[in-house]
Amino acid sequence: MQKNNLVILIHGLHHAPFIMRPLAKRLQAQGFNTHQFGYRSMRDGIKTNSHRLNKWLEENHDPDQPIDLVGHSLGGLIIRDFVTQYLKWQIGRCVTLGTPHMGSICADYLWHLAPAVVGRSYVDALDGTVALLPKHIELGVIAGNRPYGMGQLFLHHHNRKLRKADVPPLKQHLIHDGTVYVEETKLEAATDHLILPVSHTSMLINKEVAKQTIYFLQHGQFERR
């Protein structure tokens, strides 16, 4: 039986490592070792948090052993920055959950109305300016299409603005998970992309999301029936 890599789980904005615990337990049940990496999402920028992940690995992990990375929302952008900046690590596969790879409209509104709410995670991350994904990285992207959460107040407002524009948007461009548009999760360089009926936060406790995450880590693609 193939030995599973260590999986580093990275939470999103305003969250803490414990929020990744349900997903971690499901990964562990399938034979993965996991680490829930914590960082300061508002006080520190993406470069600082990538550096701290690298430092943790230097102190706790053998660079000859591959690692997998799973990130929720902003955590997925940290993954992208990390795999670009720290090339000595052997990266197996990566999965992002509800990550706004193309930038976040919701974060844009908050940045202009109350920048302290997004803190230093906006610049070089949520503004859509993260480094390009290296060609050797296998990345699976999971997006949700169930709108639930405080962020939908901004997104509903944005959808109304789009509908009033001279050129109405395509219907699929209006779909979101309550915080992130499905279109924002799409990245041309990604290996696979999957949409599931979950909201931005509930995807962290959803069995199908966990199942698909595990499947991608093991096979390099999502399971389609």
Short mmCIF file of C-alpha atoms in Angstrom, two decimals:
data_model
loop_
_atom_site.label_atom_id
_atom_site.label_comp_id
_atom_site.label_asym_id
_atom_site.label_seq_id
_atom_site.Cartn_x
_atom_site.Cartn_y
_atom_site.Cartn_z
CA MET A 1 0.00 0.00 0.00
CA GLN A 2 1.28 3.45 -0.91
CA LYS A 3 2.31 5.54 2.09
CA ASN A 4 0.39 8.81 2.36
CA ASN A 5 2.25 12.11 2.66
CA LEU A 6 2.03 14.45 5.63
CA VAL A 7 -0.84 16.86 4.94
CA ILE A 8 -0.53 20.48 6.09
CA LEU A 9 -3.98 22.02 6.66
CA ILE A 10 -4.19 25.82 6.48
CA HIS A 11 -7.23 27.77 7.69
CA GLY A 12 -8.68 30.96 6.22
CA LEU A 13 -9.19 34.58 7.22
CA HIS A 14 -10.47 35.22 10.80
CA HIS A 15 -10.15 31.53 11.66
CA ALA A 16 -7.80 29.39 13.76
CA PRO A 17 -6.28 25.92 13.30
CA PHE A 18 -9.08 24.14 15.18
CA ILE A 19 -11.54 24.87 12.38
CA MET A 20 -9.64 22.40 10.20
CA ARG A 21 -9.95 19.62 12.79
CA PRO A 22 -13.03 17.85 11.29
CA LEU A 23 -11.27 17.58 7.94
CA ALA A 24 -8.04 16.53 9.65
CA LYS A 25 -9.82 13.67 11.45
CA ARG A 26 -11.28 12.38 8.18
CA LEU A 27 -7.85 12.48 6.58
CA GLN A 28 -6.34 10.65 9.54
CA ALA A 29 -9.00 7.94 9.24
CA GLN A 30 -7.65 7.30 5.72
CA GLY A 31 -4.06 6.94 6.92
CA PHE A 32 -2.77 10.50 6.51
CA ASN A 33 -0.71 12.27 9.13
CA THR A 34 -1.81 15.88 9.44
CA HIS A 35 -0.72 19.19 10.88
CA GLN A 36 -3.07 22.14 11.35
CA PHE A 37 -0.91 25.17 10.65
CA GLY A 38 -1.89 28.38 12.44
CA TYR A 39 -1.07 31.94 11.44
CA ARG A 40 -2.19 35.53 12.10
CA SER A 41 -4.43 36.32 9.17
CA MET A 42 -5.03 39.99 9.93
CA ARG A 43 -1.84 41.12 11.64
CA ASP A 44 0.58 39.57 9.12
CA GLY A 45 0.72 39.50 5.34
CA ILE A 46 0.94 36.47 3.09
CA LYS A 47 4.74 36.63 2.76
CA THR A 48 5.20 36.54 6.54
CA ASN A 49 2.80 33.63 6.91
CA SER A 50 4.47 31.66 4.11
CA HIS A 51 7.80 32.25 5.83
CA ARG A 52 6.43 30.93 9.13
CA LEU A 53 5.14 27.80 7.41
CA ASN A 54 8.59 27.27 5.93
CA LYS A 55 10.17 27.76 9.37
CA TRP A 56 7.80 25.23 10.96
CA LEU A 57 8.71 22.68 8.31
CA GLU A 58 12.43 23.32 8.78
CA GLU A 59 12.04 22.59 12.48
CA ASN A 60 9.68 19.63 12.17
CA HIS A 61 9.88 17.92 8.78
CA ASP A 62 12.46 16.08 6.67
CA PRO A 63 12.76 17.89 3.30
CA ASP A 64 13.33 14.52 1.60
CA GLN A 65 9.78 13.50 2.48
CA PRO A 66 6.96 14.91 0.29
CA ILE A 67 4.10 16.92 1.77
CA ASP A 68 0.56 17.64 0.61
CA LEU A 69 -1.13 20.97 1.28
CA VAL A 70 -4.83 21.72 1.83
CA GLY A 71 -6.02 25.30 2.32
CA HIS A 72 -9.36 26.89 2.99
CA SER A 73 -10.04 30.29 1.41
CA LEU A 74 -7.07 32.56 2.24
CA GLY A 75 -5.15 29.43 3.24
CA GLY A 76 -5.15 28.38 -0.40
CA LEU A 77 -3.44 31.64 -1.36
CA ILE A 78 -0.77 31.01 1.27
CA ILE A 79 -0.19 27.65 -0.40
CA ARG A 80 0.30 29.34 -3.76
CA ASP A 81 2.78 31.81 -2.33
CA PHE A 82 4.60 29.11 -0.35
CA VAL A 83 5.12 26.71 -3.28
CA THR A 84 6.52 29.62 -5.31
CA GLN A 85 8.88 30.97 -2.65
CA TYR A 86 10.22 27.81 -1.01
CA LEU A 87 11.32 25.41 -3.72
CA LYS A 88 13.33 23.00 -1.56
CA TRP A 89 10.20 21.21 -0.34
CA GLN A 90 8.83 18.23 -2.23
CA ILE A 91 5.18 19.05 -2.86
CA GLY A 92 2.94 16.09 -3.58
CA ARG A 93 -0.48 17.56 -4.33
CA CYS A 94 -2.49 20.58 -3.20
CA VAL A 95 -6.20 21.17 -2.69
CA THR A 96 -7.87 24.53 -2.11
CA LEU A 97 -11.36 24.91 -0.66
CA GLY A 98 -13.33 28.06 -1.51
CA THR A 99 -10.13 29.94 -2.34
CA PRO A 100 -10.55 33.16 -4.39
CA HIS A 101 -7.67 32.52 -6.78
CA MET A 102 -8.72 35.44 -8.97
CA GLY A 103 -9.17 37.85 -6.05
CA SER A 104 -12.17 38.45 -3.81
CA ILE A 105 -14.96 40.92 -4.59
CA CYS A 106 -16.14 40.56 -0.99
CA ALA A 107 -12.67 41.47 0.29
CA ASP A 108 -12.57 44.41 -2.14
CA TYR A 109 -15.71 45.87 -0.55
CA LEU A 110 -14.35 45.35 2.95
CA TRP A 111 -10.98 46.83 2.02
CA HIS A 112 -12.62 50.07 0.92
CA LEU A 113 -15.25 50.23 3.67
CA ALA A 114 -13.37 48.83 6.68
CA PRO A 115 -9.80 47.79 5.79
CA ALA A 116 -9.06 46.63 9.33
CA VAL A 117 -11.51 43.74 8.82
CA VAL A 118 -9.25 42.12 6.20
CA GLY A 119 -5.99 43.51 7.59
CA ARG A 120 -2.72 42.69 5.86
CA SER A 121 -4.15 39.67 4.08
CA TYR A 122 -5.60 41.84 1.32
CA VAL A 123 -2.40 43.04 -0.34
CA ASP A 124 -0.66 40.35 -2.44
CA ALA A 125 -3.39 37.84 -1.59
CA LEU A 126 -7.12 38.62 -1.55
CA ASP A 127 -6.56 41.40 -4.09
CA GLY A 128 -5.83 38.73 -6.70
CA THR A 129 -2.12 39.37 -7.12
CA VAL A 130 -0.68 36.11 -5.76
CA ALA A 131 2.23 34.64 -7.69
CA LEU A 132 1.47 32.35 -10.62
CA LEU A 133 1.16 28.65 -9.86
CA PRO A 134 4.34 26.74 -10.79
CA LYS A 135 3.80 24.28 -13.64
CA HIS A 136 4.88 21.24 -11.63
CA ILE A 137 2.23 21.72 -8.91
CA GLU A 138 -0.87 19.52 -9.07
CA LEU A 139 -3.73 21.62 -7.71
CA GLY A 140 -7.32 20.55 -7.16
CA VAL A 141 -9.88 23.31 -6.57
CA ILE A 142 -13.19 22.80 -4.76
CA ALA A 143 -15.81 25.57 -4.88
CA GLY A 144 -19.19 25.85 -3.17
CA ASN A 145 -22.45 27.12 -4.68
CA ARG A 146 -24.65 27.37 -1.56
CA PRO A 147 -24.88 31.08 -0.60
CA TYR A 148 -24.79 31.37 3.17
CA GLY A 149 -22.91 33.77 5.44
CA MET A 150 -22.39 37.46 6.12
CA GLY A 151 -20.42 37.94 2.93
CA GLN A 152 -23.50 37.44 0.81
CA LEU A 153 -24.70 40.93 1.80
CA PHE A 154 -21.88 42.37 -0.30
CA LEU A 155 -22.27 39.79 -3.06
CA HIS A 156 -26.03 40.33 -3.40
CA HIS A 157 -25.32 44.05 -3.71
CA HIS A 158 -22.65 43.33 -6.31
CA ASN A 159 -25.01 41.04 -8.25
CA ARG A 160 -27.60 43.82 -8.42
CA LYS A 161 -24.95 46.16 -9.81
CA LEU A 162 -23.99 43.58 -12.42
CA ARG A 163 -27.61 43.06 -13.50
CA LYS A 164 -28.03 46.81 -13.99
CA ALA A 165 -24.92 47.05 -16.18
CA ASP A 166 -25.23 47.56 -19.92
CA VAL A 167 -24.06 43.99 -20.53
CA PRO A 168 -25.84 41.61 -18.11
CA PRO A 169 -23.54 38.90 -16.65
CA LEU A 170 -23.91 35.25 -17.44
CA LYS A 171 -25.95 33.40 -14.82
CA GLN A 172 -22.97 31.32 -13.69
CA HIS A 173 -21.04 34.50 -12.88
CA LEU A 174 -23.52 35.29 -10.08
CA ILE A 175 -23.13 31.99 -8.20
CA HIS A 176 -21.26 32.07 -4.89
CA ASP A 177 -20.84 30.26 -1.57
CA GLY A 178 -21.80 33.23 0.60
CA THR A 179 -18.30 34.68 0.52
CA VAL A 180 -16.57 33.73 -2.73
CA TYR A 181 -17.90 33.57 -6.28
CA VAL A 182 -17.41 30.26 -8.06
CA GLU A 183 -15.76 32.21 -10.90
CA GLU A 184 -13.22 33.60 -8.42
CA THR A 185 -12.09 30.07 -7.53
CA LYS A 186 -11.16 29.16 -11.10
CA LEU A 187 -7.49 29.07 -11.98
CA GLU A 188 -6.36 28.16 -15.48
CA ALA A 189 -3.25 26.39 -14.21
CA ALA A 190 -5.23 24.17 -11.81
CA THR A 191 -5.32 20.43 -12.48
CA ASP A 192 -9.01 19.96 -11.68
CA HIS A 193 -11.99 22.02 -10.52
CA LEU A 194 -15.12 20.78 -8.75
CA ILE A 195 -18.28 22.56 -7.58
CA LEU A 196 -20.19 21.09 -4.60
CA PRO A 197 -23.44 22.18 -2.89
CA VAL A 198 -21.78 23.69 0.20
CA SER A 199 -21.30 27.15 1.69
CA HIS A 200 -17.97 28.80 2.36
CA THR A 201 -17.56 27.58 5.95
CA SER A 202 -19.72 24.44 5.92
CA MET A 203 -17.41 22.87 3.35
CA LEU A 204 -14.96 22.29 6.21
CA ILE A 205 -17.30 19.82 7.90
CA ASN A 206 -18.84 18.32 4.77
CA LYS A 207 -18.22 14.61 4.17
CA GLU A 208 -18.22 14.90 0.38
CA VAL A 209 -15.68 17.72 0.45
CA ALA A 210 -13.44 15.56 2.65
CA LYS A 211 -13.95 12.55 0.37
CA GLN A 212 -13.06 14.54 -2.74
CA THR A 213 -10.06 16.11 -1.03
CA ILE A 214 -8.75 12.67 -0.11
CA TYR A 215 -9.43 11.34 -3.61
CA PHE A 216 -7.47 14.16 -5.23
CA LEU A 217 -4.53 13.74 -2.86
CA GLN A 218 -4.43 10.05 -3.77
CA HIS A 219 -5.20 10.19 -7.50
CA GLY A 220 -4.50 13.70 -8.79
CA GLN A 221 -8.09 14.28 -9.90
CA PHE A 222 -11.54 14.47 -8.37
CA GLU A 223 -13.90 11.50 -8.44
CA ARG A 224 -16.71 11.86 -10.94
CA ARG A 225 -19.44 9.26 -11.09
#
